[in-house]
Every structure is written in C-alpha cells, then in structure tokens.
XYZ file of C-alpha atoms in Angstrom:
497
model
C 8.899 -17.551 3.188
C 6.460 -20.368 2.396
C 3.421 -19.366 0.369
C 0.109 -19.186 2.178
C -1.666 -21.891 0.184
C -4.769 -23.714 1.387
C -4.909 -27.440 0.563
C -7.942 -28.050 -1.686
C -10.920 -29.848 -0.131
C -9.290 -30.170 3.290
C -9.843 -28.851 6.795
C -7.633 -28.601 9.875
C -8.244 -31.176 12.614
C -5.768 -32.098 15.341
C -2.979 -30.146 13.662
C -3.290 -31.892 10.293
C -4.991 -31.074 7.013
C -7.502 -33.775 6.115
C -10.493 -34.259 3.795
C -13.990 -34.785 5.125
C -14.620 -38.306 6.343
C -17.014 -38.942 3.440
C -14.777 -36.997 0.987
C -17.524 -34.414 0.525
C -16.576 -31.068 -1.030
C -18.029 -27.589 -1.421
C -17.098 -25.053 -4.122
C -16.019 -21.566 -3.073
C -16.861 -18.984 -5.735
C -15.921 -15.420 -6.632
C -19.163 -13.404 -6.267
C -18.062 -10.962 -8.980
C -17.856 -13.655 -11.646
C -19.360 -16.868 -10.338
C -16.108 -18.691 -11.081
C -14.938 -21.358 -8.643
C -11.877 -20.358 -6.629
C -11.290 -23.782 -5.117
C -13.080 -26.541 -3.231
C -13.134 -26.973 0.537
C -14.128 -29.981 2.614
C -17.800 -30.453 3.407
C -17.743 -31.376 7.076
C -20.383 -33.701 8.462
C -21.226 -34.928 11.946
C -18.306 -37.379 11.970
C -15.882 -34.546 11.231
C -17.409 -32.482 14.033
C -16.915 -35.413 16.398
C -13.270 -35.681 15.334
C -12.607 -31.966 15.809
C -14.297 -31.775 19.215
C -12.441 -34.896 20.357
C -9.125 -33.377 19.246
C -9.894 -30.165 21.100
C -10.838 -32.084 24.255
C -7.579 -34.050 24.164
C -5.578 -30.861 23.747
C -7.353 -28.888 26.444
C -5.646 -30.125 29.648
C -2.151 -29.481 28.311
C -3.080 -26.115 26.807
C -4.850 -24.933 29.974
C -1.768 -25.941 31.992
C 0.559 -24.020 29.657
C 1.767 -20.837 31.311
C -0.095 -17.698 30.193
C 3.232 -16.170 29.159
C 3.910 -19.074 26.818
C 0.414 -18.876 25.375
C 1.014 -15.162 24.798
C 4.329 -15.872 23.067
C 2.620 -18.244 20.620
C -0.099 -15.699 19.936
C 2.564 -13.072 19.268
C 4.310 -15.427 16.856
C 0.959 -15.945 15.126
C 0.480 -12.174 14.858
C 3.948 -11.795 13.346
C 3.162 -14.406 10.686
C -0.122 -12.691 9.862
C 1.800 -9.490 9.268
C 4.300 -11.223 6.995
C 1.547 -12.836 4.935
C -0.986 -10.007 5.017
C -1.037 -9.577 1.222
C -1.842 -13.240 0.646
C -4.411 -13.185 3.425
C -5.955 -10.051 1.914
C -6.288 -11.728 -1.476
C -7.968 -14.782 0.068
C -10.545 -12.654 1.876
C -11.123 -10.096 -0.877
C -11.698 -12.633 -3.634
C -13.765 -14.905 -1.414
C -16.079 -12.166 -0.105
C -15.924 -9.925 -3.170
C -14.618 -6.838 -1.376
C -11.872 -4.590 -2.802
C -8.337 -5.841 -2.170
C -7.617 -2.827 0.040
C -10.512 -3.890 2.262
C -9.059 -7.361 2.588
C -5.674 -5.843 3.424
C -7.184 -3.585 6.076
C -8.936 -6.541 7.691
C -5.707 -8.533 7.633
C -3.926 -5.804 9.569
C -6.858 -5.513 11.981
C -6.686 -9.264 12.569
C -2.962 -8.993 13.238
C -3.568 -6.203 15.750
C -6.270 -8.181 17.544
C -4.078 -11.268 17.911
C -1.163 -9.135 19.100
C -3.423 -7.409 21.647
C -4.448 -10.710 23.207
C -0.870 -11.946 23.099
C -0.075 -9.120 25.488
C -3.194 -9.756 27.574
C -2.705 -13.507 28.070
C -0.703 -13.179 31.299
C -2.813 -10.328 32.665
C -6.045 -12.228 33.275
C -6.331 -12.125 37.054
C -8.824 -12.669 39.834
C -9.202 -10.572 42.998
C -8.470 -10.982 46.682
C -11.510 -10.417 48.869
C -11.825 -8.730 52.269
C -12.617 -10.931 55.276
C -14.497 -10.306 58.504
C -11.635 -11.302 60.790
C -7.996 -12.418 60.694
C -7.323 -16.022 59.843
C -9.456 -16.136 56.701
C -8.543 -15.711 53.052
C -10.771 -15.261 50.007
C -9.883 -14.915 46.356
C -11.167 -15.595 42.849
C -9.515 -17.105 39.794
C -10.525 -17.051 36.129
C -10.506 -20.499 34.523
C -11.068 -21.518 30.878
C -14.276 -23.302 29.956
C -12.686 -26.036 27.865
C -13.711 -26.558 24.234
C -15.117 -23.404 22.628
C -17.194 -23.636 19.460
C -16.812 -20.496 17.335
C -19.199 -19.970 14.402
C -18.641 -16.896 12.222
C -20.258 -15.433 9.083
C -18.738 -14.483 5.745
C -18.517 -10.694 5.777
C -15.243 -9.994 7.666
C -13.833 -13.484 8.255
C -10.260 -12.492 9.143
C -11.347 -10.007 11.785
C -14.006 -12.292 13.250
C -11.620 -15.239 13.403
C -9.060 -13.196 15.294
C -11.596 -11.469 17.553
C -13.078 -14.758 18.766
C -10.241 -17.271 18.538
C -7.438 -15.135 20.014
C -9.091 -14.330 23.370
C -10.350 -17.899 23.722
C -6.853 -19.310 23.191
C -5.214 -16.650 25.371
C -7.517 -17.628 28.249
C -6.523 -21.305 27.943
C -9.418 -22.762 25.937
C -9.173 -24.902 22.842
C -11.269 -24.004 19.802
C -13.283 -25.576 17.014
C -13.946 -22.863 14.422
C -16.694 -23.161 11.805
C -16.467 -20.346 9.236
C -19.183 -19.708 6.683
C -19.187 -22.142 3.807
C -19.315 -19.256 1.311
C -16.164 -17.522 2.630
C -13.896 -19.981 4.477
C -10.550 -19.257 2.817
C -9.224 -16.496 5.095
C -10.022 -18.453 8.294
C -8.286 -21.510 6.820
C -5.279 -19.363 5.943
C -5.178 -17.968 9.478
C -5.349 -21.494 10.879
C -2.394 -22.523 8.740
C -0.430 -19.573 10.109
C -1.352 -20.611 13.655
C -0.085 -24.103 12.863
C 3.195 -22.648 11.596
C 3.421 -20.508 14.738
C 3.655 -23.702 16.781
C 0.283 -24.129 18.456
C -0.034 -27.732 19.688
C -2.249 -30.102 17.673
C -5.924 -29.837 18.565
C -5.702 -26.383 20.130
C -7.232 -24.771 17.021
C -9.364 -26.840 14.638
C -11.253 -25.506 11.619
C -14.231 -27.226 10.022
C -15.629 -26.150 6.658
C -19.203 -27.124 6.016
C -22.748 -25.894 5.760
C -24.430 -24.239 8.712
C -27.417 -26.553 8.776
C -25.122 -29.575 8.844
C -21.715 -28.882 10.414
C -22.763 -25.729 12.278
C -25.812 -27.351 13.861
C -23.821 -30.459 14.817
C -21.106 -28.333 16.434
C -23.349 -26.008 18.443
C -25.398 -28.928 19.794
C -22.405 -31.162 20.514
C -22.258 -32.420 24.131
C -18.458 -32.110 24.100
C -18.584 -28.320 23.623
C -18.314 -26.156 26.748
C -18.896 -22.677 25.323
C -20.407 -21.280 22.110
C -19.575 -18.032 20.349
C -21.800 -17.142 17.410
C -21.718 -14.175 15.048
C -24.556 -13.912 12.561
C -28.271 -13.314 12.183
C -30.713 -12.888 15.037
C -32.802 -15.794 13.758
C -29.880 -18.214 13.808
C -28.740 -16.813 17.160
C -32.051 -17.785 18.712
C -31.751 -21.298 17.274
C -28.251 -21.648 18.723
C -29.450 -20.515 22.144
C -32.117 -23.214 22.052
C -29.512 -25.828 21.145
C -27.161 -24.592 23.874
C -29.945 -24.811 26.451
C -30.126 -28.568 25.957
C -26.507 -28.897 27.124
C -26.583 -25.915 29.548
C -23.714 -24.299 27.659
C -23.001 -20.541 27.933
C -23.409 -18.567 24.711
C -21.839 -15.358 23.396
C -23.923 -13.782 20.622
C -23.047 -11.005 18.172
C -26.084 -10.493 15.975
C -27.570 -7.866 13.684
C -27.819 -4.107 13.708
C -29.679 -1.140 12.287
C -27.198 1.530 13.239
C -28.086 5.234 12.970
C -25.882 8.117 11.918
C -27.445 11.124 13.652
C -26.464 14.324 11.852
C -27.061 17.749 13.415
C -26.940 20.996 11.475
C -23.819 22.168 13.300
C -21.753 19.125 12.282
C -18.716 19.393 10.013
C -20.381 18.164 6.826
C -17.109 17.733 4.954
C -16.066 15.158 7.551
C -19.460 13.601 8.238
C -20.820 12.988 4.736
C -17.917 10.875 3.376
C -17.940 8.843 6.595
C -21.696 8.288 6.403
C -21.426 7.132 2.782
C -18.539 4.834 3.686
C -20.486 3.408 6.624
C -23.086 1.907 4.260
C -20.965 1.157 1.169
C -17.946 -0.423 2.912
C -18.130 -4.153 2.188
C -21.263 -3.399 0.123
C -23.160 -2.704 3.331
C -22.614 -6.251 4.539
C -21.570 -5.325 8.078
C -23.569 -5.795 11.260
C -22.729 -2.241 12.356
C -23.370 -0.660 8.920
C -24.787 2.877 9.138
C -28.041 1.926 7.468
C -30.184 4.709 9.011
C -29.458 8.411 8.521
C -31.326 10.694 10.920
C -30.677 14.273 9.828
C -31.805 17.561 11.336
C -34.715 18.892 9.273
C -33.172 22.306 8.593
C -30.338 20.768 6.554
C -31.962 17.582 5.285
C -32.416 18.573 1.638
C -28.821 19.732 1.307
C -27.471 16.644 3.070
C -29.526 14.201 1.007
C -28.342 15.853 -2.201
C -24.689 15.604 -1.132
C -25.085 12.015 0.071
C -26.733 11.011 -3.212
C -23.945 12.619 -5.263
C -21.324 10.772 -3.221
C -23.182 7.470 -3.602
C -23.364 7.914 -7.380
C -19.584 8.441 -7.411
C -18.863 5.092 -5.734
C -16.890 2.897 -8.127
C -17.932 -0.760 -8.378
C -15.810 -3.660 -9.509
C -14.297 -7.065 -8.708
C -11.880 -7.561 -5.845
C -8.676 -7.209 -7.864
C -9.791 -3.944 -9.487
C -9.534 -2.551 -5.933
C -12.157 0.146 -6.413
C -14.673 1.370 -3.803
C -17.251 -1.402 -3.547
C -17.666 -4.994 -4.634
C -20.651 -7.295 -5.147
C -22.917 -8.921 -2.609
C -21.727 -12.316 -1.449
C -24.256 -14.586 -3.155
C -27.353 -14.845 -5.283
C -29.474 -15.381 -2.164
C -28.221 -12.143 -0.616
C -28.593 -10.337 -3.952
C -32.228 -11.423 -4.271
C -32.933 -10.467 -0.665
C -31.560 -6.938 -1.075
C -33.419 -6.433 -4.371
C -36.592 -7.428 -2.534
C -36.110 -4.509 -0.127
C -35.451 -2.145 -3.050
C -38.618 -3.200 -4.839
C -40.790 -3.003 -1.722
C -39.618 0.346 -0.299
C -41.419 2.652 -2.813
C -44.645 0.732 -2.259
C -44.319 1.538 1.443
C -43.953 5.259 0.786
C -40.186 5.767 0.595
C -38.844 8.172 -2.029
C -36.002 6.801 -4.135
C -33.204 9.375 -4.421
C -30.505 7.354 -6.193
C -29.732 3.753 -7.055
C -32.492 1.253 -6.471
C -31.491 -1.768 -8.527
C -28.783 -4.024 -9.961
C -25.521 -2.381 -11.023
C -24.483 -3.366 -14.542
C -22.196 -0.523 -15.586
C -18.934 -2.115 -14.527
C -19.579 -5.087 -16.850
C -18.861 -2.994 -19.949
C -15.311 -2.405 -18.757
C -14.524 -5.791 -17.262
C -16.599 -8.386 -19.147
C -13.929 -8.932 -21.782
C -11.419 -9.938 -19.112
C -13.916 -12.200 -17.353
C -14.955 -14.365 -20.281
C -16.598 -17.530 -19.095
C -17.750 -15.954 -15.847
C -20.872 -13.989 -14.966
C -19.865 -10.497 -16.106
C -22.392 -8.562 -14.036
C -21.925 -10.438 -10.743
C -24.079 -9.841 -7.692
C -23.675 -6.061 -7.815
C -26.282 -3.662 -6.407
C -26.256 0.111 -6.841
C -25.507 2.210 -3.760
C -29.020 3.353 -2.885
C -30.633 6.182 -0.905
C -34.304 6.301 0.108
C -35.682 9.457 1.728
C -38.802 9.896 3.896
C -38.739 6.253 4.929
C -41.741 5.131 6.971
C -40.625 4.150 10.509
C -42.922 1.122 10.318
C -41.526 -0.209 7.039
C -39.258 -3.206 6.654
C -36.538 -1.014 5.158
C -36.430 1.062 8.340
C -36.793 -1.761 10.853
C -34.975 -4.784 9.389
C -31.323 -5.375 8.641
C -30.868 -5.218 4.865
C -27.169 -6.162 4.738
C -26.650 -4.238 1.541
C -25.629 -0.722 0.380
C -29.028 0.822 1.144
C -29.471 3.976 3.235
C -32.811 4.943 4.830
C -33.198 8.682 5.608
C -35.511 10.428 8.072
C -35.639 13.980 9.396
C -35.809 15.049 13.041
C -36.270 18.330 14.888
C -34.437 18.805 18.159
C -32.355 16.648 20.441
C -35.281 14.957 22.205
C -36.739 13.678 18.945
C -33.287 12.555 17.800
C -32.938 10.389 20.919
C -36.418 8.956 20.438
C -35.693 8.038 16.810
C -32.260 6.589 17.613
C -33.895 4.213 20.082
C -36.813 3.306 17.805
C -35.276 -0.012 16.777
C -35.081 -3.567 18.049
C -31.300 -3.470 17.636
C -28.637 -1.852 19.788
C -25.196 -2.245 18.257
C -23.751 1.141 17.226
C -24.954 4.732 17.187
C -22.956 7.569 15.603
C -23.528 11.206 16.518
C -22.308 14.112 14.392
C -22.290 17.476 16.183
C -19.911 20.140 17.469
C -22.001 20.608 20.623
C -20.212 18.631 23.350
C -23.154 18.781 25.776
C -25.509 17.431 23.126
C -23.100 14.646 22.220
C -22.787 13.593 25.864
C -26.557 13.631 26.305
C -27.125 11.412 23.274
C -24.326 9.054 24.295
C -25.979 8.673 27.692
C -29.558 8.219 26.491
C -29.178 5.970 23.454
C -29.676 2.258 24.067
C -26.696 0.940 22.161
C -23.643 -1.088 23.043
C -21.327 1.349 21.254
C -21.465 5.083 20.583
C -19.195 7.111 18.312
C -19.073 10.894 18.124
C -17.804 12.673 14.994
C -16.461 9.406 13.573
C -17.898 6.139 12.386
C -17.242 3.191 14.723
C -14.153 2.998 16.935
C -11.327 4.274 14.736
C -8.227 5.120 16.734
C -9.239 3.438 20.020
C -7.149 0.413 21.072
C -9.038 -2.372 22.820
C -12.448 -0.774 22.188
C -15.106 -3.261 23.380
C -17.461 -4.575 20.705
C -20.543 -4.365 22.925
C -24.194 -4.697 21.994
C -27.686 -4.469 23.477
C -31.246 -5.586 22.705
C -31.652 -7.889 19.687
C -28.063 -7.247 18.627
C -27.004 -9.833 21.211
C -24.741 -9.860 24.234
C -20.977 -9.902 24.162
C -17.858 -8.504 25.770
C -15.803 -8.730 22.606
C -13.019 -6.503 21.402
C -11.337 -5.369 24.609
C -9.779 -6.986 27.642
C -13.246 -8.113 28.735
C -13.301 -10.544 25.809
C -10.963 -12.865 27.697
C -13.380 -12.917 30.618
C -16.091 -13.880 28.153
C -14.146 -17.092 27.620
C -13.533 -17.837 31.308
C -15.564 -18.866 34.328
C -14.879 -17.494 37.778
C -14.016 -19.729 40.706
C -14.259 -18.375 44.260
C -12.023 -19.798 47.000
C -12.500 -19.311 50.774
C -9.864 -20.561 53.221
C -9.762 -20.653 57.000
C -6.171 -20.608 58.254
C -5.881 -23.044 61.177
C -3.263 -22.708 63.916
C -0.910 -25.670 64.244
C-alpha cells in the first residue's frame, strides 16, 4: 500500500500535483511547537483560474456519468480513506494540534460520510406531478449546478472536506476546494486518495493559499456556479456579497454559541463528562462547541464544582502525546482567546478555574521538543460563573476551551435563555422528563437539538442544520445532495397522432 505522502509545495489541479504558478509557498506549522511540518503551494489568482477552468472542462463528462458509477467511485474513495486512516489522522492531528485519537475519529467520520453519499448517489430523484386532465405529464428533475467552490476552515478539515465535497460530487458537480492555509494537509491527503480512487482529472481540485488571496479570488470567480463556505459569520457575509455580484447560490455554515441546558433531574454522571467534552474537544475550536452552560439554580453550585474539577483534570499536550486536549491553532487565535479571558472578570464574571495560558505540560515535554516553542499555544480549560448575558463572553463565539455558566429557574426561563443568542446551531437538553425535553426541542430556535447527549452521536445521516446567524445549510443528511442541485420542472402535453 503506497504511503499517503503529500508533495511539498504543490496543489492538485486537473488531476496533477503542481506548484503555484509563481512558485509561491506557505509554511504549515505544528501549533504545539511552532516547528514547520512542510510547505504547501501559495495559490494566487492564476492558480484559481487554472483550477476553475479544469473543473469546467470536467463538468460535462462528470455530470453525464451514471449516478451508479459516481457512487462506485465514491465508495472506492471511502475504502481508501479507511485503509489510510492512521496516516490521515496524523496529518490532521499534527496540523491542527488535536490529539491523535481526535484525528483518527475524524478520519473515520470522513470515511462514513463519503460512504453514505456513495450509497445516495443513485437515489437523488425528482417527483411526478398530478395533472388536471389526461394527456398531460409533469415531473421534476434534480440537476447539478456545475463548478462548486468549497471553502473550509482549519478545525475539522477531514470531516468538512468529506461533508461538502462528497455530496457535491455525488450529485454530478465538479469541485474546487480551498482549505485553510493553516491546516491544509488532511484535505490534500484526501484529494490524493480521491485521485487514486480513479476520479477523472478536474473533478476534484484543491488549492492551498490564503483566504484574502486565493479564497477571495475563488468565491468571486465568474466561472463558479455554487459556493459552500464554512467559517466565521463575518467572512460569510463577505462571501455573500461577492456571490451576489455573480448571482451565485451560497451555502453557509457559520458560528455558534451552543447551550447545554442542565435540569436538576438529569443523570449528572452522564451529563457532566459530556458537557466538559463539548467545550474541551478540539480545544473548544468547534462551531457547535457547548460554550454556554445553563443549569437549574437548585443544583448550580454542585454542578459548577464538579465541572471545574473535571476541567482541571483535562490533560494537555502535543498531538502525538494523544492526551485530552491540544493547543489552539495559531498565535492569532491564542491572543484572541486570552483577550476574552482577561475581559470577562471586568464584566462581572466569576472565574472558577483556568483563566490563562497553560504552561504545565512544557516541564514534561520541553526536553523532547528542543528547538521548538515548548509551551505552544495552549490555554487552560476555563470556567466562568455568573456570566453577564450582555457580555462578549456570553454573546460572542470564543472558539476556545472557555465555558460560560448561568443559572435558570423553571422551564420557561430555560427556553428564554436558550434563545437569547444571535446564533442557532445546536442546543443540548439534559433531563429525564420526556415532556420537558419535547417542549424545549419544539421551542428552541436552533437547527439541531440533542437530548441527553451532545450533538448527534449514533444517528446516521443526521442533518447539520442551522438557523439565525449560524447560517443556512442542508448538510449532513440526504438533503445535502439537494443543496448541490437545482430543480428543473417539465410539463408535457401528449398530442394524438
């Protein structure tokens, strides 16, 4: 089995690895040490033109390929992901800074997503429509848009590549993928596996470059027919403005400020570890991270004490130590999170645990990391209690391991507090009262609701929906393929001969 190596300073265009037109390069670094992993190409406008042109050339043949054949190629891709999941996990874990087990989990999730859409490729159908009288026929068909631009962030690159590229390809589109410049290695590795699976040249192209340069050129390119963006709300708005110039449809998956709502009757032994994991997994750098804890007042003190003890027990380290939590992705993100930690007490929040940089792991690992930055971009898992609902910590997405706690009394207040946010991505409810759980699930304004679990564990094809400033998307389930298609309606009058 060939190793899953990524050619240095190259990107995939028209089925071939090639450097940037101007030979520009970008370093990719390990956020635990600051050491360079390898260089990737720095794509410019000329590279974007090349990739879009390749995708446009490939589109007619790919759209005409039978859905069953497209599904077979996707299944072959999924099989290769499974065979190379350890290498893929290492690429993602080192690149992002997450524990190796987290990279492995995301590799298997990516494999499952691709396999799901392999099975769905030949099940994308239209409908036949009723008519007013005999002699007429009406039906709809789902057709691919053409060239889809996919722009993803750095936090879960394997999963986001699979979740956006697989349904687009299954529906008959071609793709130009632009991963984040700070974590492009897993998407490049996945693209190499797609190439080995036998996808025709130009069907999947991957550009590595900076967002302000390659990303902006791609999302404003007149040769692009559909845009999928995952990232910040601010950038999402900018992409919508660019798309408006070309009248291109946009799929947006943006930020979140997801609440865990904990009632006194919940199973605390199940809920508390899940709540801690919801904000420390990937160092809190997830759009759906459980960054708000709303806890029933009668048990708040006990819960906060148990949460704080669990947060203090979280083990920090570099990706290959495979502990509980890694560093933040970059200095910029590190400084941003520290800014929230410094500001929160001034806005009335009470620090329970954490609250600053995490240096402890350096004593154990610095000797093995000579020449690197021994402390990395590590931040302590942090809990703030009595957080002001008007503060930045409560209202803005931190994207770090920082939990904001508030108390509530009664179901009505819980619903009010759940909805007191500009975001609407995920809400988690912890209670043994089925009626209460159903009421909250019905009244919360959120694209996804989980009860007695965090997120969608155990549900196959669960849609990754969102509301309000979290964006608009039909990702995750079978509806994702419809996100990448346009509907054509056909009406026929049958004439007698």
